[in-house]
Coordinates of C-alpha atoms in Angstrom, one line a residue:
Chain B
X1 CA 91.9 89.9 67.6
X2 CA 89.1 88.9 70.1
X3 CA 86.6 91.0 71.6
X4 CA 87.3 89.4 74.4
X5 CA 91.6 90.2 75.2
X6 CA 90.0 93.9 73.6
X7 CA 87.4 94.3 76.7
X8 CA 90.4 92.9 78.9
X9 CA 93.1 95.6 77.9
X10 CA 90.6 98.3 77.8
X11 CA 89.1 97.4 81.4
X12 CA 92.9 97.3 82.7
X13 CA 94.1 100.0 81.5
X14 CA 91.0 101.8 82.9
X15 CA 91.8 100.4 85.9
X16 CA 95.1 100.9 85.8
X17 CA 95.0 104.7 85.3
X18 CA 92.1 104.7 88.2
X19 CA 94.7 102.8 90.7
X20 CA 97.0 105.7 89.8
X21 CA 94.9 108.4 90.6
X22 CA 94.0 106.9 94.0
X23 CA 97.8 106.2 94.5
X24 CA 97.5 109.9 95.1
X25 CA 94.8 111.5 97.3
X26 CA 96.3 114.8 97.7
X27 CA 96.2 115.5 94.0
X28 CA 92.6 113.7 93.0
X29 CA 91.4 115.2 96.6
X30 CA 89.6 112.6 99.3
X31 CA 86.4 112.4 98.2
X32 CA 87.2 111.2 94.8
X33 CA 90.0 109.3 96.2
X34 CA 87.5 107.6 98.2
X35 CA 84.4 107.0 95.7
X36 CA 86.8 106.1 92.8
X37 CA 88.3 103.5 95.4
X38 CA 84.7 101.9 95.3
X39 CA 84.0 102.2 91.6
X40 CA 87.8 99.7 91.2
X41 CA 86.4 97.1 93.6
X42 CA 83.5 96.6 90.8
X43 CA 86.0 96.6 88.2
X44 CA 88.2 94.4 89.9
X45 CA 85.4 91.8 90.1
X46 CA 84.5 92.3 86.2
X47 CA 88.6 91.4 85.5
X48 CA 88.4 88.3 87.5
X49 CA 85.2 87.2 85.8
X50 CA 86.9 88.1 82.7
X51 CA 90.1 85.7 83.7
X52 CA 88.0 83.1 85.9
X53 CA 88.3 80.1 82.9
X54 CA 92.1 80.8 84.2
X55 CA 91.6 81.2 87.8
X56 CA 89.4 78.0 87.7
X57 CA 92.2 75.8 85.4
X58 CA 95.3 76.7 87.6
X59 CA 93.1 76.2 90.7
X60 CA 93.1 72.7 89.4
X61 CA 95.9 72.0 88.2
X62 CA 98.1 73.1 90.9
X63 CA 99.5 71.1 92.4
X64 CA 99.6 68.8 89.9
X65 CA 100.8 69.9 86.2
X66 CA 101.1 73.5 86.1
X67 CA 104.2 75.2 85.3
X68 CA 106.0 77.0 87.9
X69 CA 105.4 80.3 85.9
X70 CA 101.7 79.9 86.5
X71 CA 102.1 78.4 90.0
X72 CA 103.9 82.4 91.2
X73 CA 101.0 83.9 88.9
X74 CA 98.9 82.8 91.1
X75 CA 100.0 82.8 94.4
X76 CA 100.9 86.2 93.5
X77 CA 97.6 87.4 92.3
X78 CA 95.8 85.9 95.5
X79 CA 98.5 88.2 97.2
X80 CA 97.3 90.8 95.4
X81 CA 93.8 90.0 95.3
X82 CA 94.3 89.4 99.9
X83 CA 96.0 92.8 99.9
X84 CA 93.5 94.8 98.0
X85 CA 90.6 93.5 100.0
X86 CA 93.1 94.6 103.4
X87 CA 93.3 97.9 101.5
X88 CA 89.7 98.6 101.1
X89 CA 88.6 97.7 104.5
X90 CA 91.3 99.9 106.1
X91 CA 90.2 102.7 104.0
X92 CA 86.5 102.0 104.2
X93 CA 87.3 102.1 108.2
X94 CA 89.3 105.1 108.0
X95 CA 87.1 107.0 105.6
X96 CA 86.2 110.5 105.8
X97 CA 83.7 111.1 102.8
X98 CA 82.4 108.4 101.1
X99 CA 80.7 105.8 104.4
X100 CA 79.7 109.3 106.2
X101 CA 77.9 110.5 103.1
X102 CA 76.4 106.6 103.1
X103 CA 75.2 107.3 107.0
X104 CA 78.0 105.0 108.1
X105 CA 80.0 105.8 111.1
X106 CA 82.4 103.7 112.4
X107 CA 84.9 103.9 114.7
X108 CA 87.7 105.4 114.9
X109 CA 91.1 103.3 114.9
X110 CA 94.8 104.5 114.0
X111 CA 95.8 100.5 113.4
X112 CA 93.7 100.8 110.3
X113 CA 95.3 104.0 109.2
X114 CA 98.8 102.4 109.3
X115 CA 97.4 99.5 107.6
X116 CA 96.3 101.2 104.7
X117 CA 99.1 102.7 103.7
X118 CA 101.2 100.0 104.6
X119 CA 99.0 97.9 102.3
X120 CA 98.8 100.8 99.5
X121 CA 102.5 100.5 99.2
X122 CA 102.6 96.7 99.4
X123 CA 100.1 96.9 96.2
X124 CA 102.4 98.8 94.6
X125 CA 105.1 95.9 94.5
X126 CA 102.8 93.4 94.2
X127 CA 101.3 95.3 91.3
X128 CA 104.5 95.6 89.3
X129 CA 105.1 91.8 89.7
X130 CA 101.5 91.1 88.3
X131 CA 102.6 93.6 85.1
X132 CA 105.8 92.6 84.5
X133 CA 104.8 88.7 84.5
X134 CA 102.0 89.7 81.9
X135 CA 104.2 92.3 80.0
X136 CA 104.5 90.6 77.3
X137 CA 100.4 90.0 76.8
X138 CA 100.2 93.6 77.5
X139 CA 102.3 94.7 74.8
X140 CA 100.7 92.3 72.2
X141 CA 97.7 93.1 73.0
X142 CA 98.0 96.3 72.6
X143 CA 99.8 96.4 69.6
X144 CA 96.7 94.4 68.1
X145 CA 93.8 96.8 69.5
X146 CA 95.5 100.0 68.5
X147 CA 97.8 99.7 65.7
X148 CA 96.2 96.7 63.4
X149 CA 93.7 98.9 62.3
X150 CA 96.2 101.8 61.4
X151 CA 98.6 99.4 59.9
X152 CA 95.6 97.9 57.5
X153 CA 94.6 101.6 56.6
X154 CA 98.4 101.9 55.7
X155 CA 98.3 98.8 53.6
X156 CA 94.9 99.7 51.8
X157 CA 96.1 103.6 51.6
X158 CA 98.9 102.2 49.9
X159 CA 97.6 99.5 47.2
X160 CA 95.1 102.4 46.6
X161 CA 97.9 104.5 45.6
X162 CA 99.7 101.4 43.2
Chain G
X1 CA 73.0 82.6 86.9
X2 CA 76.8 81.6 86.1
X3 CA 78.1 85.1 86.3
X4 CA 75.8 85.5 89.2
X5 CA 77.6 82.2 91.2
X6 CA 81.0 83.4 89.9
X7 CA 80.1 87.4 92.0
X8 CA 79.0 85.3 94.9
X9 CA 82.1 83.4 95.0
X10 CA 84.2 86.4 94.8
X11 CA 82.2 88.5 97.4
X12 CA 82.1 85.4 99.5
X13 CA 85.9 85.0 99.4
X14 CA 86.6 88.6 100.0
X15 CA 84.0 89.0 102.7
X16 CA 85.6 85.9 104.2
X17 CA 89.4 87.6 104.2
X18 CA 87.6 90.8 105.1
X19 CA 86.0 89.1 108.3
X20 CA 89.4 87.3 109.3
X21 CA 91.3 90.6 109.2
X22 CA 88.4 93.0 111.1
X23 CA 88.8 89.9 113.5
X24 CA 92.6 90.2 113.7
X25 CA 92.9 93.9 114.2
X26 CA 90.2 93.5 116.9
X27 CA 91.5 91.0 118.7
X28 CA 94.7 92.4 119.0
X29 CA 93.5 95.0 120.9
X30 CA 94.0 98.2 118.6
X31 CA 90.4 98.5 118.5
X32 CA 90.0 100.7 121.4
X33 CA 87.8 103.3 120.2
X34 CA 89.8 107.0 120.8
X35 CA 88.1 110.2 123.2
X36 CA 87.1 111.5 120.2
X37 CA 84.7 108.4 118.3
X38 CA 81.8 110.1 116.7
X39 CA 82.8 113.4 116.2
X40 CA 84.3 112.6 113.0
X41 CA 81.2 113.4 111.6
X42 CA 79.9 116.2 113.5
X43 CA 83.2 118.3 112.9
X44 CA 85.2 116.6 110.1
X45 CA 87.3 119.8 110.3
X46 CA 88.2 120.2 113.3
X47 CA 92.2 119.6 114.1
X48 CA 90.2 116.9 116.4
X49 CA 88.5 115.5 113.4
X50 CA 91.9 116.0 111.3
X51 CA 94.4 114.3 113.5
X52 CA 93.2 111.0 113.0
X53 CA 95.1 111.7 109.6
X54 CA 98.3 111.3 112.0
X55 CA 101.0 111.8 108.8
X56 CA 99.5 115.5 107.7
X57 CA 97.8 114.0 104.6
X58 CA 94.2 115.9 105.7
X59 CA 95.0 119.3 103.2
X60 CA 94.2 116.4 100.7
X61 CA 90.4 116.8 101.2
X62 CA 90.7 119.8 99.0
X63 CA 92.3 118.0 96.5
X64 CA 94.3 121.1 95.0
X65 CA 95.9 120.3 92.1
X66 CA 99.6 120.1 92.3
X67 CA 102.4 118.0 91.5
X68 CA 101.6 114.1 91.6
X69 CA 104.1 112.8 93.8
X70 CA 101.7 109.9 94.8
X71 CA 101.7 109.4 91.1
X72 CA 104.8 109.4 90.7
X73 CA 105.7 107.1 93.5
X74 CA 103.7 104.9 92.9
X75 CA 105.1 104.5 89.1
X76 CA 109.0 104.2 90.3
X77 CA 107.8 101.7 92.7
X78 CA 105.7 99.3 90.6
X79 CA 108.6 100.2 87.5
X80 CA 111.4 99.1 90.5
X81 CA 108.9 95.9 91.1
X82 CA 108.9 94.9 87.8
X83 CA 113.1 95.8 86.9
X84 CA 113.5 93.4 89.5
X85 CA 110.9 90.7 88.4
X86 CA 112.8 91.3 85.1
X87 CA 116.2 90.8 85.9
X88 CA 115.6 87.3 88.2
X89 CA 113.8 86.2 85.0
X90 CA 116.7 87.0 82.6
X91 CA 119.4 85.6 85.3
X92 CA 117.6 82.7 85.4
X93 CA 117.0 82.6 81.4
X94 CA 121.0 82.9 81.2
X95 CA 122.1 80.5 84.0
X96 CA 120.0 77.2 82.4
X97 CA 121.8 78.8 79.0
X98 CA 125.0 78.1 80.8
X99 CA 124.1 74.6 82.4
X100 CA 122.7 73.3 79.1

């Protein structure tokens, strides 16, 4: 197991559980909602330096000899990636907490309301394409991170006992 | 200085999309500022302040804790995203199993 699909799974499933709680500003409240918004933008960059030997391969090979698998990988993850940005710039426009507390005021405009949630729910689809189409690494990996180690402790617990 | 090079590209990239869709919504003429521009921040609540929030979401600012519908939406959707995802892949799995 490398340290490097560990770091991956832990930093998505961070991420993951941090996209939920924004998916919901009337339970986490707006100001969290809003500052916890920020905090996934950074770890959205750290998981595309993380995949970026794959982003820059596909990139290439594109049009040429990728598979059509990879080919709707990517298009969907710049989909994703073009949504997320169209979700953080409607909510940085609309917010209520986090740019006043920065001394930002901007003005006010219901388009960028609609947008956001438009785009929140978009995410959401978009987001169970990207982990359904990477299910299967999911599951692996996390198989390997959390139950190797038990099922060794088994094994030795076991030729211990024998 | 890679990693470094690899941000820039990122921020560049997003700032770029950013730019085009600021642009957009400008252009398009929504961007008419509303009677009430600035005193977001002098009286955030205010029903003035609040009605920017046009769908009744503004009792979120307190953030009580209650049941986590967005939570829950949010799961069936992504869980409806991938079902489909899913089945088009198995369809597709079974039909070149037929043709072959």
């Amino acid at each position: 197991m490398s340290n490097s699909n560990r770091t991956k799974l832990l930093l998505d499933i961070g991420t993951f559980l941090a996209f939920l709680i924004t998916m919901d500003p009337r339970f986490s409240g707006l100001a969290i909602h809003e500052w916890l918004s920020i905090a996934l933008a950074g770890t959205i960059i750290i998981h595309l330096l993380l995949n970026w030997e794959w982003i820059v391969n596909v990139t290439r090979r594109l049009f040429v000899k990728a598979t059509n698998g990879a080919r709707i990988n990517y298009v969907l993850n710049w989909l994703l990636f073009i949504d997320g940005i169209l979700i953080m710039l409607s909510g940085i426009m609309i917010s209520e907490s986090a740019m006043p507390a920065l001394g930002v005021t901007l003005p006010m405009n219901f388009a960028w309301r609609s947008m956001h949630d438009i785009s929140a729910n978009l995410a959401l689809l978009i987001m169970g394409l990207h982990l359904a189409m990477h299910w299967n690494w999911i599951v692996t990996t996390f198989k390997r991170v959390f139950f190797s180690k038990v099922k060794k402790q088994v094994s030795l617990s076991a030729r211990q006992e024998a | 200085m890679k990693i470094v090079f690899q941000v820039l590209v990122i921020l560049v990239i997003a700032a770029l999309i950013g730019g085009l869709m600021y642009a957009g919504v400008s252009a398009a003429g929504s961007s008419s500022v509303s009677s009430f521009n600035g005193e977001r921040l002098e009286q955030p609540s205010t029903l003035e302040g609040r009605e920017f929030r046009p769908d009744g979401d503004h009792d979120e600012r307190d953030g009580e804790a209650g049941f986590p519908g967005g939570v829950v939406k949010a799961l069936v959707l992504m869980s409806f995203a991938g079902g489909v995802y899913s089945v088009a892949v198995w369809a597709g799995k079974k039909a070149k199993q037929a043709t072959a």
